[in-house]
Coordinates of C-alpha atoms in Angstrom, one line a residue:
N213 CA 72.2 20.3 -18.0
L214 CA 70.6 19.3 -21.0
F215 CA 70.7 15.5 -20.5
L216 CA 69.1 15.9 -16.8
T217 CA 66.5 18.4 -18.1
F218 CA 65.0 16.1 -20.5
A219 CA 65.4 13.3 -18.3
K220 CA 63.1 15.1 -15.7
K221 CA 60.7 16.5 -18.6
A222 CA 60.3 13.0 -19.8
S223 CA 60.0 11.3 -16.3
A224 CA 57.3 13.8 -15.3
F225 CA 55.2 13.0 -18.9
N226 CA 55.9 9.4 -18.6
S227 CA 54.1 9.0 -14.8
W228 CA 51.1 12.1 -15.9
F229 CA 50.7 9.4 -18.7
E230 CA 50.7 6.2 -16.7
N231 CA 48.2 7.8 -14.3
A232 CA 46.1 8.9 -17.4
E233 CA 46.0 5.5 -19.0
E234 CA 44.9 3.6 -15.7
D235 CA 41.9 6.0 -15.8
L236 CA 40.9 6.0 -19.3
T237 CA 41.4 2.1 -19.7
D238 CA 38.7 1.6 -16.9
P239 CA 35.6 0.1 -18.0
V240 CA 33.0 2.8 -18.7
R241 CA 29.9 1.4 -16.3
C242 CA 27.4 3.5 -14.4
N243 CA 24.0 3.2 -12.4
S244 CA 22.6 6.3 -12.9
L245 CA 22.5 9.7 -15.5
E246 CA 24.4 11.2 -12.2
E247 CA 27.1 9.0 -12.2
I248 CA 27.8 9.3 -16.4
R249 CA 27.3 13.0 -15.8
A250 CA 30.3 13.1 -13.1
L251 CA 32.2 10.7 -15.3
R252 CA 31.8 13.0 -18.0
E253 CA 32.9 16.3 -15.5
A254 CA 35.9 14.3 -14.7
H255 CA 36.8 13.8 -18.3
D256 CA 36.4 17.6 -19.0
A257 CA 38.7 18.1 -16.1
F258 CA 41.2 15.6 -17.8
H259 CA 41.0 17.8 -21.0
S260 CA 42.4 21.0 -18.9
S261 CA 45.4 18.5 -17.6
L262 CA 45.9 17.4 -21.3
S263 CA 46.8 20.8 -22.2
S264 CA 49.5 21.2 -19.8
A265 CA 51.4 17.8 -20.6
Q266 CA 50.9 18.6 -24.2
A267 CA 52.6 22.1 -23.5
D268 CA 55.3 20.2 -21.4
F269 CA 55.7 17.5 -24.0
S270 CA 56.3 20.2 -27.0
Q271 CA 59.2 20.9 -24.8
L272 CA 60.9 17.2 -25.3
P273 CA 61.7 17.4 -29.5
E274 CA 63.9 20.7 -28.9
L275 CA 65.6 19.4 -25.9
D276 CA 66.1 16.1 -28.0
H277 CA 67.3 17.9 -30.8
Q278 CA 70.0 19.7 -28.9
I279 CA 71.1 16.5 -26.9
K280 CA 71.5 14.5 -30.3
S281 CA 73.9 17.2 -31.6
F282 CA 76.3 16.2 -28.9
R283 CA 76.4 12.6 -30.9
V284 CA 76.2 10.9 -27.5
A285 CA 74.8 7.4 -27.6
S286 CA 72.2 7.8 -24.9
N287 CA 71.2 9.9 -22.0
P288 CA 72.8 8.7 -18.8
Y289 CA 70.2 10.3 -16.8
T290 CA 67.3 8.4 -18.4
W291 CA 66.0 5.8 -20.6
F292 CA 63.3 7.2 -22.3
T293 CA 63.9 7.9 -25.7
M294 CA 62.1 10.5 -27.8
E295 CA 60.8 8.0 -30.5
A296 CA 59.4 6.0 -27.4
L297 CA 57.9 9.2 -26.0
E298 CA 56.2 9.9 -29.3
E299 CA 54.8 6.9 -29.5
T300 CA 53.3 6.5 -26.0
W301 CA 51.6 10.3 -26.9
R302 CA 50.0 8.8 -30.1
N303 CA 48.2 5.8 -28.1
L304 CA 47.4 8.3 -25.6
Q305 CA 45.2 9.9 -28.3
K306 CA 43.7 6.9 -29.5
I307 CA 42.9 5.8 -26.0
I308 CA 41.1 9.1 -25.3
K309 CA 39.3 8.9 -28.8
E310 CA 38.1 5.3 -27.6
W311 CA 37.1 6.2 -24.0
E312 CA 35.1 9.3 -25.2
L313 CA 33.0 6.9 -27.5
E314 CA 32.6 5.0 -24.6
L315 CA 31.4 7.6 -22.5
Q316 CA 28.8 8.6 -25.3
K317 CA 27.6 4.8 -25.6
E318 CA 27.2 4.8 -21.5
Q319 CA 25.5 8.5 -21.9
R320 CA 22.8 6.6 -24.2
R321 CA 22.8 3.7 -22.3
Q322 CA 21.9 5.6 -18.7
E323 CA 19.4 8.0 -21.0
E324 CA 17.3 4.9 -22.0
N325 CA 17.8 3.4 -18.5
D326 CA 16.4 6.3 -17.2
K327 CA 13.6 6.6 -19.6
L328 CA 12.5 2.8 -18.4
R329 CA 12.4 3.8 -14.6
Q330 CA 10.2 6.8 -15.6
E331 CA 7.9 4.5 -17.6
F332 CA 7.9 2.1 -14.7
A333 CA 7.5 4.5 -12.3
Q334 CA 4.1 5.9 -14.0
H335 CA 2.7 2.9 -14.4
A336 CA 3.6 1.5 -10.8
N337 CA 2.4 4.6 -9.1
A338 CA -0.7 5.0 -10.8
F339 CA -1.7 1.3 -10.0
H340 CA -0.7 1.7 -6.5
Q341 CA -3.1 5.0 -6.3
W342 CA -5.8 3.0 -8.0
I343 CA -5.1 0.0 -5.2
Q344 CA -5.5 2.4 -2.3
E345 CA -8.7 4.5 -4.0
T346 CA -10.2 0.9 -4.5
R347 CA -9.5 -0.4 -1.2
T348 CA -11.1 2.7 0.6
Y349 CA -13.9 2.6 -1.8
L350 CA -14.7 -0.8 -0.4
L351 CA -13.9 -0.6 3.3
D352 CA -15.4 3.0 3.4
G353 CA -18.3 1.9 1.7
S354 CA -18.5 4.1 -0.9
C355 CA -19.6 1.5 -3.2
M356 CA -22.8 0.9 -0.8
V357 CA -25.5 3.2 -2.8
E358 CA -25.6 5.6 0.4
E359 CA -27.3 4.3 3.3
S360 CA -30.9 4.1 1.8
G361 CA -29.3 1.4 -0.6
T362 CA -30.4 -2.1 0.1
L363 CA -28.0 -5.0 0.6
K364 CA -28.8 -6.2 -2.9
S365 CA -27.6 -3.0 -4.7
Q366 CA -24.9 -3.2 -2.1
L367 CA -23.9 -6.6 -3.3
E368 CA -24.4 -5.7 -6.9
A369 CA -22.1 -2.7 -6.5
T370 CA -19.1 -4.8 -4.9
K371 CA -19.9 -7.3 -7.5
R372 CA -19.0 -4.8 -10.3
K373 CA -16.2 -3.3 -8.1
H374 CA -14.6 -6.8 -8.0
Q375 CA -15.0 -7.6 -11.6
E376 CA -13.2 -3.7 -12.1
I377 CA -10.5 -5.5 -10.0
R378 CA -10.3 -8.9 -12.0
A379 CA -9.8 -6.6 -15.1
M380 CA -7.1 -4.3 -13.8
R381 CA -4.9 -7.8 -13.7
S382 CA -3.7 -6.8 -17.3
Q383 CA -2.5 -3.4 -16.0
L384 CA -0.5 -5.3 -13.6
K385 CA 1.1 -7.6 -16.4
K386 CA 2.1 -4.3 -18.1
T387 CA 4.4 -3.3 -15.1
E388 CA 5.4 -6.7 -14.6
D389 CA 6.7 -6.5 -18.0
L390 CA 8.5 -3.1 -17.4
G391 CA 10.1 -4.4 -14.3
A392 CA 11.4 -7.7 -16.0
A393 CA 12.9 -5.2 -18.7
M394 CA 14.9 -3.3 -16.1
E395 CA 15.9 -6.4 -14.6
E396 CA 17.3 -7.3 -17.6
A397 CA 18.9 -3.8 -18.2
L398 CA 20.5 -4.8 -14.4
I399 CA 18.5 -1.5 -13.3
L400 CA 18.5 -2.0 -9.5
D401 CA 17.0 1.2 -8.2
N402 CA 14.4 3.5 -9.3
K403 CA 14.2 7.4 -7.8
Y404 CA 11.2 7.6 -9.0
T405 CA 9.0 5.3 -7.1
E406 CA 9.2 3.5 -4.0
H407 CA 7.1 0.2 -5.4
S408 CA 7.7 -2.9 -6.8
T409 CA 6.2 -5.7 -8.9
V410 CA 6.5 -7.9 -6.1
G411 CA 4.9 -5.8 -3.8
L412 CA 2.1 -4.3 -6.4
A413 CA 1.2 -7.9 -7.2
Q414 CA 0.7 -8.8 -3.9
Q415 CA -1.5 -5.8 -3.0
W416 CA -3.6 -6.5 -6.1
D417 CA -4.0 -10.1 -4.6
Q418 CA -5.2 -8.8 -1.0
L419 CA -7.5 -6.2 -3.0
D420 CA -8.6 -9.4 -5.0
Q421 CA -9.7 -11.4 -1.7
L422 CA -11.3 -8.2 -0.3
G423 CA -13.5 -8.0 -3.1
M424 CA -14.4 -11.9 -2.5
R425 CA -14.8 -11.3 1.2
M426 CA -16.8 -8.3 0.9
Q427 CA -19.1 -10.2 -1.6
H428 CA -19.3 -13.0 0.6
N429 CA -20.2 -10.6 3.8
L430 CA -23.2 -9.3 2.1
E431 CA -24.6 -12.7 0.9
Q432 CA -24.2 -13.4 4.6
Q433 CA -26.0 -10.9 5.5
I434 CA -28.8 -11.0 2.9
Q435 CA -28.9 -14.8 4.1
A436 CA -29.4 -13.5 7.7
R437 CA -32.0 -11.1 7.0
N438 CA -33.9 -13.7 4.4
T439 CA -33.7 -16.4 7.2
T440 CA -33.6 -15.6 10.8
G441 CA -35.7 -11.9 10.8
V442 CA -32.3 -10.0 11.2
T443 CA -34.0 -6.3 9.9
E444 CA -31.8 -4.8 6.6
E445 CA -31.5 -1.8 8.9
A446 CA -29.7 -3.3 12.2
L447 CA -27.2 -5.3 9.1
K448 CA -26.6 -2.1 8.0
E449 CA -25.8 -0.4 11.5
F450 CA -23.6 -3.2 12.4
S451 CA -21.8 -2.7 9.1
R452 CA -21.3 1.4 9.4
M453 CA -20.0 0.7 13.2
F454 CA -17.7 -1.4 12.3
K455 CA -16.4 0.7 9.6
H456 CA -16.4 3.6 12.1
F457 CA -13.7 2.2 14.3
D458 CA -11.5 0.4 11.5
K459 CA -9.5 3.7 11.7
D460 CA -6.7 2.5 9.5
K461 CA -9.0 0.6 6.9
S462 CA -7.8 -2.8 7.5
G463 CA -10.8 -4.3 7.3
R464 CA -10.1 -5.6 10.8
L465 CA -10.5 -4.2 14.2
N466 CA -8.1 -5.0 16.8
H467 CA -9.3 -6.2 20.4
Q468 CA -9.9 -2.6 22.0
E469 CA -11.2 -1.6 18.7
F470 CA -13.9 -3.9 18.6
K471 CA -14.8 -3.8 22.3
S472 CA -15.3 0.2 21.9
C473 CA -17.4 -1.0 19.0
L474 CA -19.7 -3.4 20.8
R475 CA -20.1 -0.6 23.4
S476 CA -21.1 1.9 20.8
L477 CA -23.8 -0.9 19.9
G478 CA -25.0 -1.1 23.3
Y479 CA -23.4 -3.8 25.2
D480 CA -22.8 -3.0 28.5
L481 CA -18.9 -4.2 29.2
P482 CA -17.3 -3.3 32.3
M483 CA -14.3 -0.9 32.2
V484 CA -11.4 -2.7 33.7
E485 CA -8.0 -1.8 34.3
D486 CA -4.9 -2.7 32.1
G487 CA -3.7 -6.0 32.5
E488 CA -6.9 -7.1 34.5
R489 CA -9.2 -9.8 33.1
D490 CA -12.1 -9.0 31.8
P491 CA -13.9 -12.5 31.4
E492 CA -17.0 -11.4 30.1
F493 CA -15.1 -9.9 27.0
E494 CA -12.9 -12.7 26.8
A495 CA -15.6 -15.1 26.4
I496 CA -17.0 -12.9 22.9
L497 CA -13.1 -13.4 22.2
D498 CA -13.7 -17.2 22.2
T499 CA -16.2 -16.8 19.4
V500 CA -14.9 -14.2 17.3
D501 CA -11.2 -14.6 17.7
P502 CA -10.5 -18.2 19.4
N503 CA -7.2 -18.6 18.0
R504 CA -6.1 -14.9 19.6
D505 CA -4.5 -13.4 16.5
G506 CA -5.6 -10.3 17.8
H507 CA -7.7 -9.0 15.3
V508 CA -11.6 -9.3 14.2
S509 CA -12.2 -9.4 10.4
L510 CA -15.7 -8.2 9.2
Q511 CA -16.7 -11.6 8.5
E512 CA -16.4 -12.6 11.8
Y513 CA -17.7 -9.6 13.2
M514 CA -20.9 -9.9 11.4
A515 CA -20.9 -13.5 12.1
F516 CA -21.2 -12.9 15.6
M517 CA -23.2 -9.9 15.5
I518 CA -25.8 -12.1 13.2
S519 CA -25.9 -14.7 15.8
R520 CA -26.7 -12.8 18.6
E521 CA -29.3 -10.5 17.0
T522 CA -31.0 -14.0 15.9
E523 CA -31.0 -14.8 19.5
N524 CA -32.9 -11.5 20.4
V525 CA -35.1 -11.9 17.5
K526 CA -36.0 -15.2 18.9
S527 CA -36.4 -14.0 22.3
S528 CA -38.6 -10.9 20.9
E529 CA -40.7 -13.3 19.0
E530 CA -41.2 -15.6 22.3
I531 CA -42.2 -12.7 24.5
E532 CA -44.2 -11.1 21.7
S533 CA -46.0 -14.3 21.8
A534 CA -46.6 -14.6 24.9
F535 CA -48.2 -11.1 25.3
R536 CA -50.4 -12.4 22.5
A537 CA -51.4 -15.5 24.1
L538 CA -52.6 -13.5 27.2
S539 CA -54.5 -10.9 25.1
S540 CA -58.1 -11.5 24.4
K541 CA -58.3 -13.4 20.8
G542 CA -54.8 -12.6 20.3
K543 CA -55.4 -8.8 19.7
P544 CA -52.1 -6.8 19.2
Y545 CA -52.6 -4.9 22.4
M546 CA -53.6 -5.6 26.0
T547 CA -55.9 -3.7 28.0
K548 CA -54.8 -2.1 31.2
E549 CA -57.0 -4.8 32.8
E550 CA -55.2 -7.8 31.4
L551 CA -51.9 -6.4 32.0
Y552 CA -52.7 -6.6 36.3
Q553 CA -54.7 -9.9 35.9
N554 CA -51.9 -11.8 33.7
L555 CA -48.4 -10.6 35.4
T556 CA -47.6 -9.4 39.0
R557 CA -48.1 -5.8 39.9
E558 CA -44.8 -4.6 39.9
Q559 CA -44.5 -5.8 36.1
A560 CA -47.8 -4.3 35.3
D561 CA -46.8 -1.1 36.6
Y562 CA -43.4 -1.7 34.3
C563 CA -45.7 -2.2 31.4
V564 CA -48.0 0.5 32.2
S565 CA -45.1 3.3 32.6
Y566 CA -43.7 2.3 29.2
M567 CA -46.0 0.7 26.7
K568 CA -47.2 3.2 24.1
P569 CA -51.0 3.5 23.7
Y570 CA -52.1 1.3 21.0
V571 CA -53.3 3.0 17.8
D572 CA -55.6 1.4 15.2
G573 CA -55.2 1.5 11.5
K574 CA -57.4 4.5 11.2
G575 CA -54.7 6.4 13.6
H576 CA -57.3 6.2 16.6
E577 CA -55.8 5.5 19.7
L578 CA -58.2 3.0 21.9
P579 CA -58.6 3.6 25.9
T580 CA -56.9 2.0 28.3
A581 CA -54.9 -0.3 25.4
F582 CA -51.5 -0.6 25.5
D583 CA -49.1 -1.8 22.1
Y584 CA -47.1 -4.7 23.7
V585 CA -45.5 -5.4 19.8
E586 CA -43.9 -2.1 19.6
F587 CA -42.8 -2.2 23.2
T588 CA -41.2 -5.6 22.9
R589 CA -39.4 -4.9 19.3
S590 CA -38.0 -1.3 21.0
L591 CA -36.8 -3.3 23.7
F592 CA -34.7 -5.6 22.2
V593 CA -33.6 -3.0 19.6
N594 CA -32.6 -1.2 22.6

């Protein structure tokens, strides 16, 4: 039956067209190159079905011609006419061309977006690496001009590094500008980097503050050296020990790291079980971490060590002055006879056992003379 065959083929073609029209009139909007590539691949697959549909459509005019030869008013099996179907086919060709133009535009947009992602990532990754290296440089003491460097030279190196940190703010501005361009282009993800402008700005600010704290800490040490008598060697040793126990390079120690650091510096802190109170250590924490935030900064640590060392220096000087007062004419040594005349036997025995013989400026060792200056200072250092 020609009428029924035409009706079935026309209905099948129209159903295929409606599905194709729905797909081809959706907005072409993607979020990545991968998405636009997938869309183009789907369009290529559509072209395969288009060839099949065109073959089916090409059969309809001949069927329509045969039906018209019967001179009937209409096809009782369908309302589709050949004229309507041909108009549908022409519309489809127009929609396909418009869709392909949209695909090309979106392809170019995604290529530009991907270039923007890569440019942002290049700047962001480089800036983050610089932040990490600079932080390590400051916290590891690489800027401290080796261990023989003076506090003054360390301070100068730290100031230069801090100036570099301030100058790098312009590089962050470039990254922020690229980030703003990405936001304007509605780019919400970036597979080339894990860094954001907000995160990098926060890290730069923290690095800037670290540089200022390092400067202040060194100025604090120089002031302590100049005003309290704490030796530069002692200050450098305190700093080295802090950095040794600051395993994560955070610029602060947790309480356990701080306790280990103190023990390494000669503090005789008792060993306690987990959960057991440690009154002696808690008394120290009352000074360095009174609000119990769980951490001790380098500045807090150095202030504590300087205060303790200042107490030792004062005590050392007092004992040295006492020995000098006991020695005849304030000599820098005491004879064995003077020790036993002025001290208890137990005290004199201890001094004779541990005091080194006194050596004068010419390198001559004086008989029965003991160097109380060296003894006192070594006692407090240890």
